[in-house]
Coordinates of N, CA and C in Angstrom, one line a residue:
M200 N 104.5 184.2 28.5 CA 104.1 184.3 29.9 C 102.7 183.7 30.2
A201 N 101.8 183.9 29.3 CA 100.5 183.4 29.4 C 100.5 181.9 29.4
L202 N 101.4 181.3 28.5 CA 101.4 179.9 28.4 C 102.0 179.3 29.7
L203 N 103.0 180.0 30.3 CA 103.6 179.5 31.6 C 102.5 179.6 32.7
A204 N 101.7 180.6 32.7 CA 100.7 180.7 33.8 C 99.7 179.6 33.7
V205 N 99.3 179.2 32.4 CA 98.3 178.1 32.3 C 98.9 176.8 32.8
V206 N 100.2 176.6 32.4 CA 100.9 175.3 32.8 C 101.0 175.3 34.3
A207 N 101.3 176.4 35.0 CA 101.4 176.4 36.4 C 100.0 176.1 37.1
I208 N 99.0 176.6 36.5 CA 97.6 176.3 37.1 C 97.3 174.8 37.0
V209 N 97.7 174.2 35.8 CA 97.5 172.8 35.6 C 98.3 172.0 36.6
V210 N 99.5 172.3 36.8 CA 100.4 171.6 37.8 C 99.8 171.7 39.2
V211 N 99.3 172.9 39.6 CA 98.8 173.0 40.9 C 97.5 172.2 41.1
L212 N 96.7 172.1 40.1 CA 95.4 171.3 40.1 C 95.8 169.8 40.2
A213 N 96.8 169.4 39.4 CA 97.2 168.0 39.4 C 97.8 167.5 40.7
T214 N 98.5 168.4 41.4 CA 99.1 168.0 42.6 C 98.4 168.2 43.9
S215 N 97.2 168.8 43.8 CA 96.4 169.1 45.0 C 95.2 168.3 45.0
G216 N 94.9 167.7 46.2 CA 93.6 167.0 46.4 C 93.6 165.6 45.9
S217 N 94.6 165.1 45.1 CA 94.5 163.7 44.6 C 94.7 162.7 45.6
D218 N 95.4 163.0 46.7 CA 95.7 162.0 47.8 C 94.7 162.2 49.0
A219 N 93.9 163.2 49.0 CA 93.0 163.5 50.1 C 91.8 162.6 50.1
P220 N 91.3 162.1 51.3 CA 90.1 161.3 51.3 C 88.9 162.1 50.8
P221 N 88.0 161.4 50.2 CA 86.8 162.1 49.8 C 86.0 162.6 50.9
T222 N 85.4 163.8 50.8 CA 84.6 164.4 51.8 C 83.1 164.0 51.6
A223 N 82.5 163.4 52.7 CA 81.1 163.0 52.6 C 80.2 164.2 52.5
T224 N 79.3 164.1 51.7 CA 78.3 165.2 51.6 C 77.2 165.0 52.5
P225 N 76.9 165.9 53.4 CA 75.8 165.7 54.4 C 74.5 165.6 53.7
P226 N 73.6 164.7 54.2 CA 72.3 164.6 53.5 C 71.5 165.8 53.7
S227 N 70.6 166.0 52.7 CA 69.7 167.2 52.9 C 68.5 166.8 53.6
G228 N 67.8 167.7 54.2 CA 66.5 167.4 54.9 C 66.8 167.1 56.3
P229 N 65.7 166.9 57.1 CA 65.8 166.7 58.6 C 66.4 165.3 58.9
A230 N 67.1 165.2 60.0 CA 67.7 164.0 60.4 C 66.7 162.9 60.7
P231 N 66.9 161.7 60.3 CA 65.9 160.6 60.6 C 65.7 160.4 62.1
Q232 N 64.5 160.1 62.5 CA 64.2 159.9 63.9 C 64.2 158.4 64.2
P233 N 64.6 158.0 65.4 CA 64.6 156.5 65.7 C 63.1 156.0 65.8
T234 N 62.9 154.8 65.3 CA 61.6 154.2 65.4 C 61.5 153.3 66.6
A235 N 60.3 152.8 66.8 CA 60.1 151.9 67.9 C 60.9 150.6 67.7
A236 N 61.1 150.2 66.4 CA 61.9 149.0 66.2 C 63.3 149.1 66.6
D237 N 63.8 150.4 66.6 CA 65.2 150.7 67.0 C 65.4 150.7 68.5
S238 N 64.3 150.9 69.2 CA 64.4 151.0 70.7 C 64.4 149.7 71.3
P239 N 65.2 149.5 72.4 CA 65.2 148.2 73.1 C 63.8 147.9 73.7
Q240 N 63.3 146.7 73.5 CA 62.0 146.3 73.9 C 62.1 145.6 75.3
P241 N 61.1 145.8 76.2 CA 61.1 145.1 77.5 C 60.8 143.6 77.2
P242 N 61.3 142.7 78.1 CA 61.0 141.3 77.9 C 59.6 141.0 78.0
T243 N 59.1 140.0 77.1 CA 57.7 139.6 77.1 C 57.3 138.9 78.4
Q244 N 56.3 139.3 79.0 CA 55.8 138.7 80.3 C 54.7 137.6 79.9
A245 N 54.8 136.4 80.5 CA 53.8 135.4 80.3 C 52.5 135.9 80.8
A246 N 51.4 135.6 80.0 CA 50.1 136.0 80.5 C 49.6 135.2 81.6
P247 N 49.0 135.8 82.6 CA 48.5 135.0 83.7 C 47.4 134.1 83.2
P248 N 47.3 132.9 83.9 CA 46.2 132.0 83.5 C 44.8 132.6 83.6
T249 N 44.0 132.2 82.7 CA 42.6 132.7 82.7 C 41.7 131.9 83.7
A250 N 41.1 132.6 84.6 CA 40.2 131.9 85.6 C 39.0 131.4 84.9
V251 N 38.6 130.1 85.2 CA 37.4 129.5 84.6 C 36.2 129.8 85.5
A252 N 36.5 130.1 86.8 CA 35.3 130.4 87.7 C 34.7 131.7 87.3
D253 N 33.4 131.9 87.4 CA 32.8 133.1 87.1 C 32.9 134.1 88.3
S254 N 32.3 135.3 88.1 CA 32.5 136.3 89.1 C 32.0 135.9 90.5
A255 N 31.1 135.0 90.5 CA 30.6 134.5 91.8 C 31.4 133.3 92.4
G256 N 32.5 133.0 91.6 CA 33.4 131.9 92.1 C 32.9 130.5 91.8
I257 N 32.0 130.4 90.8 CA 31.4 129.1 90.5 C 31.9 128.6 89.1
V258 N 32.3 127.4 89.0 CA 32.7 126.8 87.7 C 31.5 126.0 87.2
D259 N 31.0 126.3 86.0 CA 29.9 125.6 85.4 C 30.4 124.1 85.1
P260 N 29.6 123.1 85.4 CA 30.0 121.7 85.0 C 30.4 121.6 83.6
A261 N 29.8 122.4 82.7 CA 30.1 122.2 81.2 C 31.6 122.7 81.0
A262 N 32.1 123.5 81.9 CA 33.5 124.0 81.7 C 34.6 123.1 82.3
L263 N 34.2 122.0 82.9 CA 35.2 121.2 83.6 C 36.2 120.6 82.7
P264 N 35.9 120.2 81.5 CA 37.0 119.6 80.6 C 38.1 120.6 80.3
K265 N 37.8 121.9 80.4 CA 38.8 123.0 80.2 C 39.9 123.0 81.3
L266 N 39.5 122.4 82.4 CA 40.4 122.4 83.5 C 41.4 121.2 83.5
L267 N 41.2 120.2 82.6 CA 42.1 119.1 82.5 C 43.4 119.6 81.8
L268 N 44.5 119.2 82.4 CA 45.8 119.7 81.8 C 46.1 119.0 80.4
P269 N 46.6 119.7 79.5 CA 46.9 119.1 78.2 C 48.0 118.1 78.3
A270 N 48.0 117.1 77.4 CA 48.9 116.0 77.5 C 50.4 116.5 77.4
D271 N 50.7 117.5 76.7 CA 52.0 118.0 76.6 C 52.6 118.4 77.9
K272 N 51.7 119.1 78.7 CA 52.2 119.5 80.0 C 52.4 118.4 80.9
I273 N 51.6 117.3 80.8 CA 51.8 116.1 81.7 C 53.0 115.4 81.2
R274 N 53.2 115.3 79.9 CA 54.5 114.6 79.4 C 55.7 115.3 79.9
Q275 N 55.7 116.6 79.9 CA 56.8 117.4 80.4 C 57.0 117.2 81.9
G276 N 56.0 117.2 82.7 CA 56.1 117.1 84.1 C 56.5 115.7 84.5
M277 N 56.1 114.7 83.7 CA 56.5 113.3 84.1 C 57.7 112.9 83.4
K278 N 58.3 113.7 82.5 CA 59.5 113.4 81.7 C 59.3 112.1 80.9
S279 N 58.2 112.0 80.3 CA 57.8 110.8 79.5 C 57.1 111.3 78.2
P280 N 57.9 111.4 77.1 CA 57.3 111.9 75.9 C 56.3 110.9 75.2
G281 N 56.3 109.6 75.7 CA 55.4 108.7 75.1 C 54.0 108.6 75.7
M282 N 53.6 109.5 76.6 CA 52.3 109.5 77.2 C 51.2 109.9 76.3
V283 N 50.1 109.2 76.3 CA 49.0 109.5 75.4 C 47.7 109.7 76.3
A284 N 47.0 110.8 75.9 CA 45.7 111.1 76.6 C 44.6 110.2 76.1
G285 N 43.8 109.7 77.1 CA 42.7 108.9 76.8 C 41.4 109.8 76.7
E286 N 40.3 109.1 76.6 CA 39.0 109.9 76.5 C 38.7 110.5 77.8
I287 N 37.8 111.5 77.8 CA 37.3 112.2 79.0 C 36.1 111.5 79.5
F288 N 36.1 111.1 80.8 CA 34.9 110.5 81.4 C 34.1 111.5 82.2
T289 N 32.8 111.3 82.3 CA 32.0 112.3 83.0 C 31.3 111.6 84.1
A290 N 31.7 110.4 84.5 CA 31.0 109.7 85.6 C 32.1 109.0 86.4
P291 N 31.9 108.8 87.7 CA 32.9 108.1 88.6 C 33.3 106.7 88.0
S292 N 34.5 106.3 88.3 CA 35.0 105.0 87.8 C 34.5 103.9 88.6
T293 N 34.1 102.8 87.9 CA 33.7 101.6 88.5 C 34.5 100.4 87.9
D294 N 35.7 100.8 87.4 CA 36.5 99.8 86.7 C 37.1 98.8 87.7
A295 N 37.4 99.1 88.9 CA 38.1 98.2 89.8 C 37.3 98.1 91.1
V296 N 37.4 97.0 91.7 CA 36.9 96.8 93.1 C 38.0 97.0 94.1
I297 N 37.9 98.0 94.9 CA 39.0 98.3 95.8 C 38.7 97.9 97.2
A298 N 39.6 97.2 97.8 CA 39.5 96.7 99.2 C 40.7 97.1 100.0
P299 N 40.4 97.6 101.2 CA 39.1 97.9 101.8 C 38.5 99.1 101.2
P300 N 37.2 99.1 101.1 CA 36.5 100.2 100.3 C 36.7 101.6 100.9
N301 N 37.0 101.7 102.2 CA 37.2 103.0 102.8 C 38.5 103.6 102.4
C302 N 39.4 102.9 101.7 CA 40.6 103.4 101.3 C 40.6 103.7 99.8
A303 N 39.4 103.6 99.1 CA 39.3 103.9 97.7 C 39.7 105.3 97.4
G304 N 39.3 106.2 98.3 CA 39.6 107.7 98.1 C 41.1 108.0 98.1
A305 N 41.8 107.3 99.0 CA 43.2 107.5 99.1 C 44.0 106.9 98.0
W306 N 43.4 105.9 97.3 CA 44.1 105.2 96.2 C 43.8 105.8 94.9
A307 N 42.5 105.9 94.6 CA 42.1 106.2 93.2 C 41.3 107.5 93.1
P308 N 41.7 108.4 92.1 CA 40.9 109.6 91.9 C 39.5 109.2 91.2
A309 N 38.5 110.0 91.5 CA 37.2 109.9 90.8 C 36.6 108.5 90.9
D310 N 36.8 107.8 92.0 CA 36.3 106.4 92.1 C 34.9 106.5 92.6
N311 N 34.0 105.6 92.2 CA 32.6 105.6 92.5 C 32.4 105.4 94.0
A312 N 33.3 104.6 94.7 CA 33.1 104.4 96.1 C 33.3 105.7 96.9
T313 N 34.0 106.7 96.4 CA 34.3 107.9 97.1 C 33.2 109.0 96.8
Y314 N 32.7 109.0 95.5 CA 31.9 110.1 95.1 C 30.4 109.7 95.1
A315 N 30.0 108.5 95.1 CA 28.6 108.1 95.1 C 27.9 108.7 96.3
G316 N 26.9 109.5 96.1 CA 26.1 110.1 97.1 C 26.7 111.4 97.7
A317 N 27.8 111.8 97.1 CA 28.5 113.1 97.6 C 27.8 114.3 97.2
G318 N 26.9 114.2 96.2 CA 26.1 115.4 95.8 C 26.8 116.3 94.7
F319 N 27.7 115.7 94.0 CA 28.5 116.5 92.9 C 27.5 116.7 91.8
T320 N 27.9 117.8 91.0 CA 27.0 118.2 89.9 C 27.6 117.9 88.5
G321 N 28.9 117.5 88.5 CA 29.6 117.3 87.2 C 31.0 116.7 87.4
M322 N 31.5 116.1 86.4 CA 32.8 115.5 86.5 C 33.5 115.4 85.1
A323 N 34.8 115.6 85.1 CA 35.6 115.4 83.9 C 36.9 114.7 84.4
A324 N 37.1 113.5 83.9 CA 38.3 112.7 84.3 C 39.0 112.1 83.1
Q325 N 40.3 111.9 83.2 CA 41.0 111.4 82.1 C 42.3 110.7 82.6
V326 N 42.7 109.7 81.8 CA 43.9 108.9 82.1 C 44.9 109.3 81.0
V327 N 46.1 109.7 81.4 CA 47.2 110.0 80.4 C 48.3 109.1 80.8
K328 N 48.6 108.1 79.9 CA 49.6 107.1 80.2 C 50.6 106.8 79.1
E329 N 51.7 106.3 79.5 CA 52.7 105.9 78.5 C 52.2 104.7 77.7
E330 N 52.5 104.7 76.4 CA 52.1 103.6 75.6 C 53.4 103.0 74.9
P331 N 53.5 101.7 74.7 CA 52.5 100.7 75.0 C 52.7 100.1 76.4
R332 N 53.8 100.5 77.1 CA 54.0 100.0 78.5 C 53.7 101.2 79.5
P333 N 52.7 101.0 80.3 CA 52.2 102.1 81.2 C 53.1 102.3 82.4
L334 N 54.4 102.7 82.2 CA 55.3 102.9 83.3 C 55.1 104.3 83.9
H335 N 54.5 105.2 83.1 CA 54.2 106.5 83.6 C 52.7 106.7 83.4
Q336 N 52.0 107.1 84.4 CA 50.5 107.2 84.3 C 50.0 108.3 85.2
V337 N 49.1 109.1 84.7 CA 48.4 110.2 85.4 C 46.9 110.1 85.3
I338 N 46.2 110.1 86.4 CA 44.8 110.2 86.3 C 44.4 111.6 86.9
Q339 N 43.7 112.4 86.1 CA 43.4 113.7 86.5 C 41.8 113.8 86.5
A340 N 41.3 114.4 87.5 CA 39.8 114.6 87.6 C 39.5 115.9 88.2
V341 N 38.4 116.5 87.7 CA 37.8 117.7 88.4 C 36.3 117.4 88.6
V342 N 35.9 117.7 89.8 CA 34.5 117.4 90.1 C 33.8 118.6 90.7
S343 N 32.7 119.0 90.1 CA 32.0 120.2 90.6 C 30.9 119.9 91.6
F344 N 30.7 120.8 92.5 CA 29.7 120.7 93.5 C 28.8 122.0 93.4
P345 N 27.6 122.0 94.0 CA 26.7 123.1 93.9 C 27.3 124.5 94.2
D346 N 28.2 124.5 95.2 CA 28.8 125.7 95.7 C 30.1 125.4 96.3
A347 N 30.9 126.5 96.7 CA 32.2 126.3 97.3 C 32.1 125.6 98.6
A348 N 31.1 125.9 99.4 CA 30.9 125.3 100.7 C 30.8 123.8 100.6
S349 N 30.0 123.3 99.6 CA 29.9 121.9 99.4 C 31.2 121.2 99.1
A350 N 31.9 121.8 98.2 CA 33.2 121.3 97.8 C 34.2 121.2 99.0
K351 N 34.2 122.3 99.8 CA 35.1 122.4 100.9 C 34.6 121.3 102.0
N352 N 33.4 121.1 102.1 CA 32.9 120.1 103.1 C 33.4 118.7 102.6
F353 N 33.3 118.4 101.3 CA 33.8 117.1 100.8 C 35.3 117.0 101.1
Y354 N 36.1 118.1 100.8 CA 37.5 118.1 101.0 C 37.9 117.9 102.5
D355 N 37.2 118.5 103.3 CA 37.5 118.5 104.8 C 37.4 117.0 105.4
K356 N 36.6 116.2 104.7 CA 36.5 114.8 105.2 C 37.6 113.9 104.8
Q357 N 38.4 114.3 103.8 CA 39.3 113.4 103.2 C 40.6 113.2 104.0
P358 N 41.2 114.2 104.7 CA 42.4 114.0 105.4 C 42.3 112.9 106.5
A359 N 41.1 112.8 107.2 CA 41.0 111.8 108.2 C 40.8 110.4 107.6
E360 N 40.1 110.4 106.5 CA 39.9 109.1 105.8 C 41.2 108.6 105.2
W361 N 42.0 109.5 104.7 CA 43.3 109.0 104.1 C 44.2 108.6 105.2
S362 N 44.2 109.3 106.3 CA 45.1 108.9 107.5 C 44.7 107.6 108.0
E363 N 43.5 107.2 108.0 CA 43.0 105.9 108.5 C 43.6 104.8 107.7
C364 N 44.0 105.1 106.4 CA 44.5 104.1 105.5 C 46.1 104.0 105.5
R365 N 46.7 104.8 106.3 CA 48.2 104.8 106.3 C 48.7 103.4 106.6
F366 N 49.7 103.0 105.8 CA 50.4 101.7 106.0 C 49.4 100.5 105.8
T367 N 48.3 100.8 105.1 CA 47.3 99.8 104.8 C 47.6 99.3 103.4
A368 N 47.5 97.9 103.2 CA 47.6 97.3 101.9 C 46.2 97.4 101.2
V369 N 46.2 98.0 100.0 CA 45.0 98.2 99.3 C 45.1 97.4 98.0
T370 N 44.0 96.6 97.7 CA 44.0 95.8 96.5 C 42.9 96.4 95.5
A371 N 43.3 96.6 94.3 CA 42.4 97.1 93.2 C 42.3 96.0 92.2
Q372 N 41.2 95.4 92.2 CA 40.9 94.2 91.3 C 40.1 94.7 90.1
S373 N 40.6 94.6 88.9 CA 39.9 94.9 87.7 C 39.9 93.7 86.8
P374 N 39.1 93.7 85.7 CA 39.1 92.5 84.8 C 40.4 92.0 84.3
D375 N 41.3 93.0 84.0 CA 42.6 92.6 83.4 C 43.8 92.6 84.3
K376 N 43.7 93.0 85.5 CA 44.9 93.1 86.4 C 44.5 93.3 87.8
T377 N 45.4 93.0 88.7 CA 45.3 93.2 90.1 C 46.5 94.0 90.6
E378 N 46.2 95.1 91.2 CA 47.3 96.0 91.8 C 47.2 96.0 93.3
T379 N 48.3 95.9 93.9 CA 48.4 96.0 95.4 C 49.2 97.3 95.7
A380 N 48.6 98.1 96.5 CA 49.2 99.4 96.9 C 49.3 99.5 98.4
T381 N 50.3 100.2 98.8 CA 50.4 100.5 100.3 C 50.4 102.0 100.4
I382 N 49.4 102.5 101.1 CA 49.3 103.9 101.4 C 50.3 104.4 102.4
G383 N 51.1 105.4 102.0 CA 52.1 105.9 102.9 C 51.7 107.2 103.7
A384 N 52.7 108.0 103.9 CA 52.4 109.2 104.7 C 51.5 110.2 103.9
T385 N 50.7 110.9 104.7 CA 49.9 112.0 104.1 C 50.3 113.3 104.7
A386 N 50.1 114.4 103.9 CA 50.5 115.7 104.4 C 49.6 116.7 103.6
T387 N 49.7 118.0 104.0 CA 49.0 119.0 103.4 C 49.9 120.2 103.1
G388 N 50.0 120.7 101.9 CA 50.9 121.8 101.5 C 50.2 122.7 100.5
D389 N 50.1 124.0 100.8 CA 49.4 124.9 99.9 C 48.0 124.5 99.7
E390 N 47.3 124.0 100.7 CA 45.9 123.6 100.7 C 45.7 122.4 99.7
V391 N 46.8 121.6 99.5 CA 46.7 120.4 98.6 C 47.0 119.2 99.5
L392 N 46.0 118.3 99.6 CA 46.2 117.1 100.4 C 47.0 116.1 99.6
I393 N 48.1 115.5 100.2 CA 49.0 114.7 99.5 C 49.1 113.3 100.2
A394 N 49.3 112.3 99.4 CA 49.6 110.9 99.9 C 50.6 110.3 99.0
H395 N 51.6 109.6 99.6 CA 52.5 108.9 98.9 C 52.1 107.4 98.9
I396 N 52.3 106.7 97.8 CA 51.8 105.3 97.6 C 52.8 104.5 96.9
S397 N 53.1 103.3 97.4 CA 53.9 102.4 96.6 C 53.0 101.3 96.0
V398 N 53.3 100.9 94.8 CA 52.4 100.0 94.1 C 53.2 98.8 93.5
K399 N 52.6 97.6 93.6 CA 53.1 96.4 93.0 C 52.0 95.8 92.1
G400 N 52.5 95.1 91.1 CA 51.5 94.5 90.2 C 51.3 95.2 88.9
V401 N 52.0 96.3 88.6 CA 51.9 97.0 87.3 C 52.8 96.2 86.3
P402 N 52.2 95.9 85.1 CA 53.0 95.1 84.1 C 54.3 95.8 83.8
D403 N 55.4 95.0 83.7 CA 56.7 95.5 83.3 C 57.3 96.5 84.3
A404 N 56.7 96.6 85.5 CA 57.3 97.5 86.5 C 57.2 96.8 87.9
P405 N 58.3 96.3 88.4 CA 58.2 95.6 89.7 C 57.8 96.5 90.8
Y406 N 58.1 97.8 90.6 CA 57.8 98.8 91.7 C 57.4 100.1 91.0
M407 N 56.3 100.7 91.6 CA 55.9 102.0 91.1 C 55.7 102.9 92.3
A408 N 56.0 104.2 92.2 CA 55.8 105.2 93.2 C 54.7 106.1 92.7
C409 N 53.7 106.3 93.5 CA 52.6 107.2 93.1 C 52.4 108.3 94.2
Q410 N 51.8 109.4 93.7 CA 51.5 110.5 94.7 C 50.1 111.0 94.3
R411 N 49.3 111.1 95.4 CA 47.9 111.6 95.2 C 47.9 113.1 95.6
G412 N 47.1 113.8 94.9 CA 46.9 115.2 95.2 C 45.4 115.6 95.2
L413 N 44.9 116.2 96.2 CA 43.5 116.6 96.3 C 43.4 118.0 96.8
A414 N 42.5 118.8 96.1 CA 42.4 120.2 96.5 C 40.9 120.7 96.2
A415 N 40.5 121.7 97.0 CA 39.2 122.3 96.7 C 39.4 123.7 96.3
R416 N 38.9 124.1 95.2 CA 39.0 125.5 94.7 C 37.7 125.9 94.1
A417 N 37.2 127.0 94.6 CA 35.8 127.4 94.2 C 34.9 126.3 94.5
N418 N 34.1 125.9 93.6 CA 33.1 124.8 93.9 C 33.6 123.4 93.3
V419 N 34.9 123.3 93.1 CA 35.5 122.2 92.4 C 36.5 121.4 93.3
I420 N 36.4 120.1 93.2 CA 37.4 119.2 93.8 C 38.4 118.8 92.7
I421 N 39.7 119.0 92.9 CA 40.7 118.6 92.0 C 41.3 117.3 92.6
D422 N 41.3 116.2 91.8 CA 41.6 114.9 92.2 C 42.6 114.3 91.3
V423 N 43.9 114.1 91.7 CA 44.9 113.7 90.8 C 45.8 112.6 91.4
R424 N 46.2 111.7 90.6 CA 47.3 110.7 91.0 C 48.3 110.5 89.8
G425 N 49.6 110.6 90.1 CA 50.6 110.4 89.2 C 51.5 109.2 89.6
C426 N 51.8 108.3 88.7 CA 52.7 107.1 89.1 C 53.8 107.0 88.1
S427 N 55.0 106.6 88.6 CA 56.1 106.3 87.7 C 57.1 105.5 88.5
P428 N 58.1 104.9 87.8 CA 59.1 104.1 88.6 C 60.0 105.0 89.5
Q429 N 60.0 106.3 89.3 CA 60.7 107.2 90.1 C 59.8 108.0 91.1
L430 N 60.3 108.2 92.3 CA 59.6 109.0 93.2 C 59.6 110.4 92.8
G431 N 58.4 111.1 92.8 CA 58.3 112.5 92.4 C 57.1 113.1 93.1
S432 N 56.7 114.3 92.6 CA 55.6 115.0 93.2 C 54.5 115.3 92.2
P433 N 54.1 114.4 91.4 CA 53.1 114.8 90.3 C 51.7 115.1 90.9
G434 N 51.3 114.4 92.0 CA 50.0 114.7 92.6 C 49.9 116.2 93.0
Y435 N 50.9 116.6 93.8 CA 50.9 118.0 94.2 C 51.0 119.0 93.0
T436 N 52.0 118.7 92.2 CA 52.2 119.6 91.1 C 51.0 119.8 90.1
F437 N 50.4 118.7 89.7 CA 49.3 118.9 88.8 C 48.1 119.4 89.4
A438 N 47.8 119.1 90.7 CA 46.7 119.7 91.4 C 46.9 121.2 91.5
R439 N 48.1 121.6 91.8 CA 48.4 123.1 91.9 C 48.2 123.7 90.5
D440 N 48.6 123.1 89.4 CA 48.5 123.6 88.1 C 47.0 123.8 87.7
I441 N 46.2 122.8 88.1 CA 44.8 122.9 87.8 C 44.1 124.0 88.6
S442 N 44.6 124.2 89.9 CA 44.1 125.2 90.8 C 44.3 126.6 90.1
Q443 N 45.4 126.8 89.5 CA 45.7 128.1 88.8 C 44.7 128.4 87.7
L444 N 44.2 127.3 87.0 CA 43.2 127.6 86.0 C 41.9 128.0 86.5
I445 N 41.6 127.6 87.7 CA 40.3 127.9 88.4 C 40.4 129.3 88.9
T446 N 41.5 129.6 89.6 CA 41.5 130.9 90.3 C 42.2 132.0 89.5
G447 N 42.9 131.7 88.4 CA 43.6 132.7 87.7 C 44.8 133.2 88.4
K448 N 45.3 132.5 89.4 CA 46.5 133.0 90.2 C 47.5 131.9 90.1
R449 N 48.8 132.4 90.0 CA 49.9 131.5 90.0 C 50.3 131.0 91.4

């Protein structure tokens, strides 16, 4: 009988639990707590632009080069990856003789005929153009004045002067080329003075469309021209972008 009892116990053990799924053993200790990495994170917000003007609203002339847009931003805006930034100039341009001279301001940024005797305290100007064929070109300039009132006074004179040159043929004669431009309509949007210009005489481009943009922010005049074979709004866009660097506002 004892032997039968042992056999019965063995049979019971052999036929029980062999087909059952294993039971997980609960871990010992406190349950793990979620970490910051496990929690959904809010989308990253772009940092606002840093204002270059000081607390009194004045931009130091030494800080003007910081206001020039990087070449990558201009390439993107002009849709031209081959554009190259030139050196930064700190004096008005005398490269071309512009006729009639009263239309120099409507045609060319940072021109000596416009800024001579204006009382500015500093300038940073740069040409960013496509190489080797300059089918896309941007001239960007920032010009400081003693105070915001002086900059605003300079700006306020430009709409009337630009309007006087509407539908006027302007010739820019430089040692290596002659360009003929026709000043078109002028307008003001978001406190940016705008002029549309058509140009002839650019090498490898029978026709070029340009847009001028001029604005006064703090004690700085922003003076921009963008040209390409396609009509666009580079003058307004780049003047607005530089404005944001001065004011710290989008």
